[in-house]
Amino acid sequence: MERDLYAEPQHVTSPDECYFYHSMDVPGAVITVDNGWDLRPNVDRYIGDVSLPGKRVLEIGPASGFLTFHMESNGAEVVSVELAPDADWDIVPHVLIDMEKTVQERRAIMAQLRNGFWFAHERIGSSALVHYGTAYDLPDGLGRFDIAVMASVLLHTRDPLQVIEGCARHADTLVVTEMRFPELEGSPVARLYPTPASSQWDTWWSFSPDMLVQYLGVLGFSECVVTDHEQMHVYPGGHSQMPMFTIVASRS
Ligand SMILES: C[S@@+](CC[C@H](N)C(=O)[O-])C[C@H]1O[C@@H](n2cnc3c(N)ncnc32)[C@H](O)[C@@H]1O
């Protein structure tokens, strides 16, 4: 194993140093988000009910690591790829935002997000490895994987096809999870998310499952199973069930 590919686990003393994206059960701490996701009730559907025992899993974009630790606790060996401190989020260059300020604010949140991952990693006793870099450039040294999981990450990338292609080079089975937009279904389309009127800068695309299935087929992953499910989005003062889909794609 090439140790220098992987981050040294960090000791984070307090949740106050962290930003959490997932609600999680962590020994000695109750992590309940008020703006994020609680995937606990329906996590197996979120990852397409893939079989995990004994599998080597590449996870793109773990955020707080709820999926990482869930997959590991179900028998997988997990390597997660997260944005490095010097690898910026693909920020939409929207005319209404102050780019420099947005970059700095996102860097600060990402530092807290990485802290949250390590806070949970240590308390859970996780052995999951983390490569800090970018999904656009997966080092060969990461090796081969049985499964690559791209959950709620492609929508945030300017070039989702490159991310899928990179994972396809490393893994035998690809899992893609995205929000479901019924009006897009039936056509192989990706709809541009930003509009001139909306200054949301962290999201690029809404996909139809057909578009992703078609491209996965282009890459030789022509055995695709698409399932619909709902996941709990938590926001200040409430929560709602959000429609999503997951594709599990294998080479034929
Ligand atoms: C919306 S969160 C999804 C978290 C988790 N996968 C889940 O489904 O709950 C997106 C994650 O992808 C990461 N991310 C965004 N762009 C990335 C890139 N180019 N390379 C690697 N990770 C990226 C973010 O930092 C974050 O951890």
Tab-separated table of N, CA and C in Angstrom, residues 3-96:
chain	number	residue	atom	x	y	z
A	3	ARG	N	1.491	4.400	1.337
A	3	ARG	CA	0.974	5.146	2.481
A	3	ARG	C	0.848	6.636	2.180
A	4	ASP	N	1.784	7.177	1.359
A	4	ASP	CA	1.720	8.626	1.184
A	4	ASP	C	0.553	9.069	0.308
A	5	LEU	N	-0.201	8.140	-0.219
A	5	LEU	CA	-1.433	8.496	-0.942
A	5	LEU	C	-2.546	8.885	0.022
A	6	TYR	N	-2.383	8.467	1.283
A	6	TYR	CA	-3.492	8.576	2.226
A	6	TYR	C	-3.174	9.571	3.334
A	7	ALA	N	-4.234	10.247	3.785
A	7	ALA	CA	-4.070	11.237	4.852
A	7	ALA	C	-3.799	10.544	6.184
A	8	GLU	N	-3.002	11.205	7.022
A	8	GLU	CA	-2.834	10.757	8.408
A	8	GLU	C	-4.140	11.016	9.135
A	9	PRO	N	-4.686	10.052	9.849
A	9	PRO	CA	-5.886	10.332	10.651
A	9	PRO	C	-5.628	11.474	11.630
A	10	GLN	N	-6.628	12.328	11.787
A	10	GLN	CA	-6.444	13.490	12.664
A	10	GLN	C	-7.238	13.323	13.946
A	11	HIS	N	-6.696	13.913	15.023
A	11	HIS	CA	-7.412	13.907	16.301
A	11	HIS	C	-8.135	15.247	16.430
A	12	VAL	N	-9.448	15.184	16.459
A	12	VAL	CA	-10.260	16.406	16.575
A	12	VAL	C	-10.982	16.315	17.917
A	13	THR	N	-10.735	17.293	18.785
A	13	THR	CA	-11.195	17.130	20.170
A	13	THR	C	-12.678	17.430	20.358
A	14	SER	N	-13.212	18.361	19.565
A	14	SER	CA	-14.567	18.814	19.898
A	14	SER	C	-15.419	18.950	18.636
A	15	PRO	N	-16.716	18.663	18.773
A	15	PRO	CA	-17.616	18.888	17.628
A	15	PRO	C	-17.684	20.360	17.229
A	16	ASP	N	-17.244	21.237	18.149
A	16	ASP	CA	-17.279	22.668	17.812
A	16	ASP	C	-16.321	23.014	16.669
A	17	GLU	N	-15.348	22.118	16.427
A	17	GLU	CA	-14.392	22.368	15.334
A	17	GLU	C	-14.900	21.791	14.012
A	18	CYS	N	-16.134	21.270	14.044
A	18	CYS	CA	-16.612	20.479	12.900
A	18	CYS	C	-17.861	21.074	12.275
A	19	TYR	N	-18.014	20.775	10.983
A	19	TYR	CA	-19.297	20.958	10.311
A	19	TYR	C	-19.752	19.559	9.891
A	20	PHE	N	-20.977	19.207	10.274
A	20	PHE	CA	-21.494	17.873	9.927
A	20	PHE	C	-22.579	18.003	8.859
A	21	TYR	N	-22.475	17.157	7.861
A	21	TYR	CA	-23.430	17.106	6.750
A	21	TYR	C	-24.459	15.994	6.973
A	22	HIS	N	-24.032	14.973	7.758
A	22	HIS	CA	-24.899	13.828	8.037
A	22	HIS	C	-25.233	13.769	9.527
A	23	SER	N	-26.456	13.374	9.842
A	23	SER	CA	-26.744	12.919	11.202
A	23	SER	C	-26.112	11.543	11.357
A	24	MET	N	-25.481	11.313	12.517
A	24	MET	CA	-24.731	10.059	12.680
A	24	MET	C	-24.758	9.610	14.125
A	25	ASP	N	-24.654	8.301	14.296
A	25	ASP	CA	-24.491	7.734	15.636
A	25	ASP	C	-23.000	7.508	15.856
A	26	VAL	N	-22.434	8.328	16.709
A	26	VAL	CA	-20.993	8.243	16.988
A	26	VAL	C	-20.830	8.021	18.486
A	27	PRO	N	-20.073	7.011	18.913
A	27	PRO	CA	-19.927	6.780	20.348
A	27	PRO	C	-19.496	8.054	21.082
A	28	GLY	N	-20.236	8.400	22.110
A	28	GLY	CA	-19.873	9.544	22.937
A	28	GLY	C	-20.341	10.885	22.403
A	29	ALA	N	-21.041	10.892	21.270
A	29	ALA	CA	-21.517	12.176	20.732
A	29	ALA	C	-22.812	11.954	19.953
A	30	VAL	N	-23.727	12.865	20.120
A	30	VAL	CA	-24.962	12.818	19.335
A	30	VAL	C	-24.804	13.855	18.230
A	31	ILE	N	-24.777	13.373	16.990
A	31	ILE	CA	-24.604	14.299	15.867
A	31	ILE	C	-25.925	14.371	15.118
A	32	THR	N	-26.599	15.498	15.299
A	32	THR	CA	-27.887	15.693	14.653
A	32	THR	C	-27.794	16.972	13.846
A	33	VAL	N	-27.882	16.850	12.535
A	33	VAL	CA	-27.714	18.048	11.718
A	33	VAL	C	-29.019	18.834	11.671
A	34	ASP	N	-28.912	20.141	11.490
A	34	ASP	CA	-30.137	20.907	11.251
A	34	ASP	C	-30.152	21.469	9.837
A	35	ASN	N	-29.127	21.107	9.052
A	35	ASN	CA	-29.120	21.463	7.636
A	35	ASN	C	-28.247	20.435	6.935
A	36	GLY	N	-28.864	19.367	6.506
A	36	GLY	CA	-28.092	18.282	5.900
A	36	GLY	C	-28.988	17.080	5.670
A	37	TRP	N	-28.425	15.903	5.887
A	37	TRP	CA	-29.152	14.675	5.551
A	37	TRP	C	-29.089	13.682	6.679
A	38	ASP	N	-30.227	13.020	6.896
A	38	ASP	CA	-30.260	11.877	7.798
A	38	ASP	C	-30.547	10.653	6.939
A	39	LEU	N	-29.483	9.965	6.561
A	39	LEU	CA	-29.610	8.804	5.663
A	39	LEU	C	-29.849	7.517	6.448
A	40	ARG	N	-29.853	7.608	7.775
A	40	ARG	CA	-29.894	6.380	8.578
A	40	ARG	C	-31.096	5.491	8.286
A	41	PRO	N	-32.315	6.053	8.121
A	41	PRO	CA	-33.464	5.151	7.970
A	41	PRO	C	-33.454	4.336	6.677
A	42	ASN	N	-32.755	4.823	5.641
A	42	ASN	CA	-32.925	4.184	4.335
A	42	ASN	C	-31.592	4.062	3.582
A	43	VAL	N	-30.525	3.845	4.341
A	43	VAL	CA	-29.192	3.943	3.734
A	43	VAL	C	-28.929	2.830	2.708
A	44	ASP	N	-29.463	1.656	2.943
A	44	ASP	CA	-29.157	0.575	1.997
A	44	ASP	C	-29.726	0.876	0.610
A	45	ARG	N	-30.910	1.482	0.590
A	45	ARG	CA	-31.496	1.875	-0.701
A	45	ARG	C	-30.656	2.968	-1.353
A	46	TYR	N	-30.094	3.831	-0.518
A	46	TYR	CA	-29.288	4.961	-1.025
A	46	TYR	C	-28.104	4.461	-1.847
A	47	ILE	N	-27.580	3.298	-1.459
A	47	ILE	CA	-26.434	2.741	-2.205
A	47	ILE	C	-26.853	1.502	-3.005
A	48	GLY	N	-28.131	1.477	-3.366
A	48	GLY	CA	-28.597	0.474	-4.320
A	48	GLY	C	-28.575	-0.945	-3.790
A	49	ASP	N	-28.597	-1.103	-2.464
A	49	ASP	CA	-28.598	-2.449	-1.850
A	49	ASP	C	-27.428	-3.305	-2.324
A	50	VAL	N	-26.293	-2.675	-2.618
A	50	VAL	CA	-25.142	-3.482	-3.052
A	50	VAL	C	-24.641	-4.336	-1.887
A	51	SER	N	-24.119	-5.487	-2.228
A	51	SER	CA	-23.565	-6.374	-1.211
A	51	SER	C	-22.176	-5.853	-0.827
A	52	LEU	N	-21.924	-5.701	0.463
A	52	LEU	CA	-20.689	-5.067	0.918
A	52	LEU	C	-19.647	-5.997	1.551
A	53	PRO	N	-20.052	-7.106	2.181
A	53	PRO	CA	-19.030	-7.904	2.876
A	53	PRO	C	-17.885	-8.326	1.959
A	54	GLY	N	-16.677	-8.033	2.405
A	54	GLY	CA	-15.480	-8.459	1.671
A	54	GLY	C	-15.149	-7.594	0.459
A	55	LYS	N	-15.926	-6.548	0.217
A	55	LYS	CA	-15.691	-5.723	-0.976
A	55	LYS	C	-14.720	-4.576	-0.667
A	56	ARG	N	-13.933	-4.246	-1.692
A	56	ARG	CA	-13.088	-3.037	-1.592
A	56	ARG	C	-13.839	-1.923	-2.296
A	57	VAL	N	-14.126	-0.851	-1.557
A	57	VAL	CA	-15.017	0.205	-2.060
A	57	VAL	C	-14.269	1.538	-2.160
A	58	LEU	N	-14.420	2.162	-3.326
A	58	LEU	CA	-13.925	3.529	-3.532
A	58	LEU	C	-15.115	4.460	-3.381
A	59	GLU	N	-15.018	5.393	-2.448
A	59	GLU	CA	-16.116	6.322	-2.210
A	59	GLU	C	-15.670	7.730	-2.595
A	60	ILE	N	-16.416	8.338	-3.505
A	60	ILE	CA	-16.074	9.712	-3.901
A	60	ILE	C	-16.891	10.687	-3.052
A	61	GLY	N	-16.203	11.573	-2.351
A	61	GLY	CA	-16.898	12.626	-1.601
A	61	GLY	C	-17.628	12.116	-0.380
A	62	PRO	N	-16.912	11.763	0.690
A	62	PRO	CA	-17.581	11.209	1.879
A	62	PRO	C	-18.272	12.253	2.752
A	63	ALA	N	-17.927	13.528	2.597
A	63	ALA	CA	-18.428	14.583	3.498
A	63	ALA	C	-18.141	14.173	4.952
A	64	SER	N	-19.174	14.036	5.788
A	64	SER	CA	-18.936	13.687	7.196
A	64	SER	C	-18.664	12.202	7.400
A	65	GLY	N	-18.846	11.406	6.356
A	65	GLY	CA	-18.429	10.008	6.425
A	65	GLY	C	-19.502	9.018	6.828
A	66	PHE	N	-20.750	9.460	6.884
A	66	PHE	CA	-21.775	8.496	7.309
A	66	PHE	C	-21.767	7.242	6.429
A	67	LEU	N	-21.654	7.434	5.101
A	67	LEU	CA	-21.653	6.260	4.202
A	67	LEU	C	-20.383	5.436	4.376
A	68	THR	N	-19.267	6.124	4.545
A	68	THR	CA	-17.991	5.440	4.762
A	68	THR	C	-18.120	4.440	5.908
A	69	PHE	N	-18.595	4.966	7.039
A	69	PHE	CA	-18.617	4.134	8.245
A	69	PHE	C	-19.715	3.075	8.146
A	70	HIS	N	-20.791	3.417	7.474
A	70	HIS	CA	-21.845	2.410	7.275
A	70	HIS	C	-21.311	1.259	6.415
A	71	MET	N	-20.649	1.585	5.323
A	71	MET	CA	-20.166	0.520	4.429
A	71	MET	C	-19.109	-0.322	5.134
A	72	GLU	N	-18.253	0.363	5.883
A	72	GLU	CA	-17.217	-0.373	6.625
A	72	GLU	C	-17.845	-1.301	7.667
A	73	SER	N	-18.860	-0.804	8.365
A	73	SER	CA	-19.467	-1.638	9.418
A	73	SER	C	-20.228	-2.812	8.809
A	74	ASN	N	-20.460	-2.752	7.504
A	74	ASN	CA	-21.102	-3.875	6.820
A	74	ASN	C	-20.096	-4.729	6.048
A	75	GLY	N	-18.822	-4.613	6.414
A	75	GLY	CA	-17.840	-5.566	5.919
A	75	GLY	C	-17.008	-5.108	4.751
A	76	ALA	N	-17.137	-3.835	4.351
A	76	ALA	CA	-16.332	-3.348	3.224
A	76	ALA	C	-15.044	-2.696	3.732
A	77	GLU	N	-14.024	-2.746	2.854
A	77	GLU	CA	-12.797	-1.979	3.096
A	77	GLU	C	-12.947	-0.721	2.247
A	78	VAL	N	-12.950	0.449	2.883
A	78	VAL	CA	-13.329	1.675	2.175
A	78	VAL	C	-12.134	2.615	2.024
A	79	VAL	N	-11.985	3.125	0.813
A	79	VAL	CA	-11.061	4.225	0.538
A	79	VAL	C	-11.909	5.393	0.046
A	80	SER	N	-11.846	6.511	0.744
A	80	SER	CA	-12.639	7.682	0.367
A	80	SER	C	-11.742	8.739	-0.262
A	81	VAL	N	-12.272	9.389	-1.279
A	81	VAL	CA	-11.544	10.474	-1.943
A	81	VAL	C	-12.291	11.772	-1.669
A	82	GLU	N	-11.629	12.662	-0.966
A	82	GLU	CA	-12.245	13.950	-0.618
A	82	GLU	C	-11.396	15.075	-1.185
A	83	LEU	N	-12.037	16.217	-1.417
A	83	LEU	CA	-11.299	17.383	-1.893
A	83	LEU	C	-10.179	17.740	-0.919
A	84	ALA	N	-8.993	17.917	-1.459
A	84	ALA	CA	-7.850	18.320	-0.645
A	84	ALA	C	-7.999	19.799	-0.261
A	85	PRO	N	-7.285	20.219	0.802
A	85	PRO	CA	-7.371	21.628	1.193
A	85	PRO	C	-7.046	22.586	0.044
A	86	ASP	N	-6.192	22.157	-0.877
A	86	ASP	CA	-5.841	23.062	-1.990
A	86	ASP	C	-6.603	22.724	-3.282
A	87	ALA	N	-7.624	21.884	-3.173
A	87	ALA	CA	-8.437	21.561	-4.366
A	87	ALA	C	-9.822	22.146	-4.152
A	88	ASP	N	-10.110	23.212	-4.850
A	88	ASP	CA	-11.357	23.929	-4.571
A	88	ASP	C	-12.569	23.245	-5.186
A	89	TRP	N	-13.681	23.441	-4.529
A	89	TRP	CA	-14.996	23.063	-5.046
A	89	TRP	C	-15.175	23.686	-6.427
A	90	ASP	N	-15.900	22.992	-7.313
A	90	ASP	CA	-16.228	23.558	-8.633
A	90	ASP	C	-17.310	24.629	-8.451
A	91	ILE	N	-16.893	25.815	-8.168
A	91	ILE	CA	-17.866	26.881	-7.903
A	91	ILE	C	-18.381	27.447	-9.222
A	92	VAL	N	-19.704	27.536	-9.340
A	92	VAL	CA	-20.308	28.121	-10.541
A	92	VAL	C	-19.891	29.600	-10.597
A	93	PRO	N	-19.293	30.022	-11.707
A	93	PRO	CA	-18.804	31.418	-11.764
A	93	PRO	C	-19.947	32.405	-12.021
A	94	HIS	N	-20.878	32.430	-11.081
A	94	HIS	CA	-22.101	33.219	-11.272
A	94	HIS	C	-21.800	34.708	-11.119
A	95	VAL	N	-22.381	35.468	-12.000
A	95	VAL	CA	-22.109	36.912	-11.998
A	95	VAL	C	-22.559	37.575	-10.695
A	96	LEU	N	-23.510	36.947	-9.987
A	96	LEU	CA	-24.044	37.578	-8.777
A	96	LEU	C	-23.220	37.283	-7.516
